[in-house]
């Protein structure tokens, strides 16, 4: 039985209400596979309209005939995946040996998209953790997964480091944490001033004892330099 036009509009409005949030936030309720498929289909139609406005004959251009569907799928399943699905499950371990020294991991690949011009951001993330004796330790690969998850949204780098920090603090209650990202912004290298790809932006956020202890900050930054080699 075909759905009436009004019923289709009502369903679309309900889905829109369920999903509309800021570009670097997760949707209110995570989407099922069927709901993500509908978002992809709706986005493909809008991309076709955009190409029409730009006077691109995507219907007959053999290079672009399927581009709207491809791009819609790329946005939902890859570039914005961190909005529509839950965060990765974190494997937690008790801090049995009561480790309270600085742990640093990196470089972790960052692949994100600038919220201002929808251009790629790419670079590296470094994370420093000072566990609490009664806190939790998580599996090392989970830091990579968390960085990838929060990067898979329309982002600005200043907020990306804070989102990563907030999630790790809530999950593990460390004594201290540092999150540092060094990245190239293609909204600067491929438009506007067209800067060199050597031009990077660095953002760092510190929590707990990492924010208060100068020696710990210095140790973290020194380890970041060592991990770059």
GROMACS .gro file of N, CA and C in nm, residues 43-120:
model
  234
   43UNK      N    1   1.883   1.291   0.098
   43UNK     CA    2   1.999   1.377   0.070
   43UNK      C    3   2.037   1.371  -0.077
   44UNK      N    4   2.024   1.254  -0.139
   44UNK     CA    5   2.058   1.240  -0.281
   44UNK      C    6   1.968   1.329  -0.366
   45UNK      N    7   1.840   1.338  -0.330
   45UNK     CA    8   1.747   1.425  -0.404
   45UNK      C    9   1.791   1.571  -0.392
   46UNK      N   10   1.831   1.612  -0.272
   46UNK     CA   11   1.874   1.750  -0.252
   46UNK      C   12   2.004   1.779  -0.327
   47UNK      N   13   2.093   1.681  -0.335
   47UNK     CA   14   2.216   1.699  -0.411
   47UNK      C   15   2.187   1.714  -0.560
   48UNK      N   16   2.088   1.640  -0.610
   48UNK     CA   17   2.046   1.656  -0.748
   48UNK      C   18   1.998   1.800  -0.771
   49UNK      N   19   1.921   1.852  -0.676
   49UNK     CA   20   1.873   1.989  -0.688
   49UNK      C   21   1.988   2.089  -0.687
   50UNK      N   22   2.090   2.064  -0.603
   50UNK     CA   23   2.207   2.151  -0.600
   50UNK      C   24   2.279   2.151  -0.735
   51UNK      N   25   2.297   2.033  -0.792
   51UNK     CA   26   2.362   2.026  -0.923
   51UNK      C   27   2.280   2.097  -1.030
   52UNK      N   28   2.148   2.090  -1.020
   52UNK     CA   29   2.064   2.163  -1.114
   52UNK      C   30   2.088   2.313  -1.102
   53UNK      N   31   2.095   2.362  -0.978
   53UNK     CA   32   2.121   2.504  -0.955
   53UNK      C   33   2.257   2.544  -1.012
   54UNK      N   34   2.355   2.455  -0.999
   54UNK     CA   35   2.490   2.482  -1.049
   54UNK      C   36   2.504   2.455  -1.199
   55UNK      N   37   2.391   2.421  -1.262
   55UNK     CA   38   2.387   2.399  -1.407
   55UNK      C   39   2.478   2.283  -1.449
   56UNK      N   40   2.472   2.176  -1.372
   56UNK     CA   41   2.546   2.053  -1.403
   56UNK      C   42   2.446   1.947  -1.448
   57UNK      N   43   2.461   1.898  -1.568
   57UNK     CA   44   2.368   1.799  -1.623
   57UNK      C   45   2.406   1.660  -1.572
   58UNK      N   46   2.376   1.636  -1.445
   58UNK     CA   47   2.416   1.510  -1.381
   58UNK      C   48   2.336   1.392  -1.434
   59UNK      N   49   2.224   1.418  -1.499
   59UNK     CA   50   2.144   1.307  -1.552
   59UNK      C   51   2.208   1.244  -1.676
   60UNK      N   52   2.280   1.325  -1.754
   60UNK     CA   53   2.340   1.276  -1.877
   60UNK      C   54   2.492   1.271  -1.874
   61UNK      N   55   2.551   1.339  -1.777
   61UNK     CA   56   2.697   1.337  -1.763
   61UNK      C   57   2.739   1.200  -1.710
   62UNK      N   58   2.814   1.124  -1.792
   62UNK     CA   59   2.850   0.987  -1.753
   62UNK      C   60   2.937   0.984  -1.628
   63UNK      N   61   3.006   1.095  -1.599
   63UNK     CA   62   3.090   1.100  -1.479
   63UNK      C   63   3.010   1.130  -1.352
   64UNK      N   64   2.895   1.193  -1.367
   64UNK     CA   65   2.824   1.243  -1.248
   64UNK      C   66   2.685   1.184  -1.232
   65UNK      N   67   2.649   1.088  -1.316
   65UNK     CA   68   2.512   1.036  -1.315
   65UNK      C   69   2.475   0.980  -1.177
   66UNK      N   70   2.565   0.910  -1.114
   66UNK     CA   71   2.536   0.849  -0.983
   66UNK      C   72   2.599   0.924  -0.867
   67UNK      N   73   2.655   1.041  -0.896
   67UNK     CA   74   2.725   1.116  -0.791
   67UNK      C   75   2.635   1.156  -0.674
   68UNK      N   76   2.512   1.204  -0.696
   68UNK     CA   77   2.430   1.241  -0.580
   68UNK      C   78   2.411   1.128  -0.480
   69UNK      N   79   2.386   1.007  -0.529
   69UNK     CA   80   2.368   0.893  -0.438
   69UNK      C   81   2.499   0.857  -0.369
   70UNK      N   82   2.609   0.863  -0.445
   70UNK     CA   83   2.740   0.830  -0.386
   70UNK      C   84   2.776   0.928  -0.275
   71UNK      N   85   2.754   1.057  -0.302
   71UNK     CA   86   2.790   1.160  -0.204
   71UNK      C   87   2.700   1.150  -0.081
   72UNK      N   88   2.571   1.126  -0.102
   72UNK     CA   89   2.480   1.111   0.011
   72UNK      C   90   2.523   0.996   0.100
   73UNK      N   91   2.558   0.883   0.041
   73UNK     CA   92   2.602   0.768   0.119
   73UNK      C   93   2.733   0.800   0.192
   74UNK      N   94   2.824   0.871   0.125
   74UNK     CA   95   2.951   0.907   0.187
   74UNK      C   96   2.929   0.993   0.312
   75UNK      N   97   2.837   1.090   0.303
   75UNK     CA   98   2.812   1.177   0.417
   75UNK      C   99   2.751   1.100   0.533
   76UNK      N  100   2.651   1.018   0.506
   76UNK     CA  101   2.580   0.949   0.615
   76UNK      C  102   2.663   0.838   0.676
   77UNK      N  103   2.731   0.757   0.592
   77UNK     CA  104   2.801   0.639   0.640
   77UNK      C  105   2.947   0.665   0.677
   78UNK      N  106   3.004   0.779   0.632
   78UNK     CA  107   3.146   0.803   0.658
   78UNK      C  108   3.172   0.939   0.721
   79UNK      N  109   3.153   1.046   0.644
   79UNK     CA  110   3.193   1.179   0.691
   79UNK      C  111   3.117   1.220   0.817
   80UNK      N  112   2.986   1.188   0.824
   80UNK     CA  113   2.904   1.226   0.939
   80UNK      C  114   2.860   1.106   1.022
   81UNK      N  115   2.929   0.995   1.007
   81UNK     CA  116   2.890   0.873   1.078
   81UNK      C  117   2.883   0.894   1.229
   82UNK      N  118   2.970   0.978   1.283
   82UNK     CA  119   2.973   1.002   1.427
   82UNK      C  120   2.853   1.077   1.481
   83UNK      N  121   2.763   1.120   1.392
   83UNK     CA  122   2.638   1.184   1.437
   83UNK      C  123   2.525   1.084   1.451
   84UNK      N  124   2.527   0.980   1.368
   84UNK     CA  125   2.409   0.895   1.352
   84UNK      C  126   2.416   0.762   1.427
   85UNK      N  127   2.533   0.722   1.473
   85UNK     CA  128   2.547   0.593   1.541
   85UNK      C  129   2.607   0.615   1.680
   86UNK      N  130   2.590   0.520   1.770
   86UNK     CA  131   2.644   0.536   1.906
   86UNK      C  132   2.797   0.538   1.906
   87UNK      N  133   2.855   0.595   2.011
   87UNK     CA  134   3.002   0.592   2.023
   87UNK      C  135   3.052   0.450   2.037
   88UNK      N  136   3.179   0.427   2.003
   88UNK     CA  137   3.232   0.291   2.014
   88UNK      C  138   3.230   0.241   2.158
   89UNK      N  139   3.203   0.113   2.172
   89UNK     CA  140   3.206   0.054   2.306
   89UNK      C  141   3.348   0.061   2.362
   90UNK      N  142   3.359   0.096   2.487
   90UNK     CA  143   3.490   0.110   2.551
   90UNK      C  144   3.515  -0.008   2.643
   91UNK      N  145   3.625  -0.077   2.619
   91UNK     CA  146   3.666  -0.186   2.706
   91UNK      C  147   3.740  -0.127   2.826
   92UNK      N  148   3.680  -0.139   2.943
   92UNK     CA  149   3.738  -0.081   3.065
   92UNK      C  150   3.809  -0.189   3.147
   93UNK      N  151   3.919  -0.148   3.208
   93UNK     CA  152   3.994  -0.236   3.298
   93UNK      C  153   4.013  -0.165   3.431
   94UNK      N  154   4.003  -0.239   3.537
   94UNK     CA  155   4.035  -0.181   3.668
   94UNK      C  156   4.183  -0.148   3.673
   95UNK      N  157   4.214  -0.039   3.739
   95UNK     CA  158   4.354   0.003   3.755
   95UNK      C  159   4.415  -0.075   3.871
   96UNK      N  160   4.439  -0.204   3.846
   96UNK     CA  161   4.479  -0.298   3.951
   96UNK      C  162   4.611  -0.255   4.016
   97UNK      N  163   4.708  -0.214   3.935
   97UNK     CA  164   4.839  -0.175   3.988
   97UNK      C  165   4.842  -0.029   4.033
   98UNK      N  166   4.725   0.036   4.028
   98UNK     CA  167   4.713   0.177   4.070
   98UNK      C  168   4.814   0.265   3.998
   99UNK      N  169   4.822   0.248   3.868
   99UNK     CA  170   4.910   0.331   3.785
   99UNK      C  171   4.867   0.477   3.795
  100UNK      N  172   4.963   0.564   3.826
  100UNK     CA  173   4.930   0.707   3.839
  100UNK      C  174   5.030   0.794   3.763
  101UNK      N  175   5.101   0.733   3.668
  101UNK     CA  176   5.199   0.807   3.588
  101UNK      C  177   5.140   0.839   3.449
  102UNK      N  178   5.200   0.937   3.385
  102UNK     CA  179   5.151   0.982   3.255
  102UNK      C  180   5.166   0.873   3.149
  103UNK      N  181   5.058   0.849   3.076
  103UNK     CA  182   5.057   0.760   2.960
  103UNK      C  183   5.025   0.846   2.838
  104UNK      N  184   5.104   0.833   2.731
  104UNK     CA  185   5.080   0.912   2.610
  104UNK      C  186   5.066   0.818   2.491
  105UNK      N  187   4.964   0.842   2.408
  105UNK     CA  188   4.945   0.762   2.287
  105UNK      C  189   4.929   0.854   2.166
  106UNK      N  190   4.983   0.812   2.054
  106UNK     CA  191   4.974   0.890   1.931
  106UNK      C  192   5.093   0.858   1.840
  107UNK      N  193   5.098   0.911   1.721
  107UNK     CA  194   4.993   0.994   1.663
  107UNK      C  195   4.873   0.911   1.619
  108UNK      N  196   4.755   0.966   1.645
  108UNK     CA  197   4.629   0.905   1.602
  108UNK      C  198   4.577   0.987   1.483
  109UNK      N  199   4.546   0.921   1.374
  109UNK     CA  200   4.503   0.993   1.253
  109UNK      C  201   4.372   1.068   1.279
  110UNK      N  202   4.368   1.192   1.235
  110UNK     CA  203   4.247   1.274   1.240
  110UNK      C  204   4.201   1.299   1.097
  111UNK      N  205   4.077   1.264   1.068
  111UNK     CA  206   4.014   1.296   0.939
  111UNK      C  207   3.877   1.352   0.971
  112UNK      N  208   3.861   1.482   0.951
  112UNK     CA  209   3.735   1.546   0.984
  112UNK      C  210   3.697   1.642   0.872
  113UNK      N  211   3.589   1.718   0.895
  113UNK     CA  212   3.538   1.810   0.794
  113UNK      C  213   3.504   1.943   0.860
  114UNK      N  214   3.556   2.050   0.802
  114UNK     CA  215   3.537   2.184   0.856
  114UNK      C  216   3.390   2.225   0.848
  115UNK      N  217   3.335   2.273   0.958
  115UNK     CA  218   3.195   2.313   0.963
  115UNK      C  219   3.169   2.441   0.886
  116UNK      N  220   3.272   2.519   0.858
  116UNK     CA  221   3.252   2.648   0.793
  116UNK      C  222   3.245   2.638   0.641
  117UNK      N  223   3.328   2.551   0.582
  117UNK     CA  224   3.333   2.540   0.437
  117UNK      C  225   3.317   2.397   0.386
  118UNK      N  226   3.295   2.301   0.476
  118UNK     CA  227   3.279   2.159   0.440
  118UNK      C  228   3.400   2.107   0.364
  119UNK      N  229   3.517   2.148   0.407
  119UNK     CA  230   3.643   2.102   0.348
  119UNK      C  231   3.714   2.012   0.448
  120UNK      N  232   3.798   1.919   0.400
  120UNK     CA  233   3.865   1.825   0.491
  120UNK      C  234   3.961   1.891   0.589
   0.00000   0.00000   0.00000
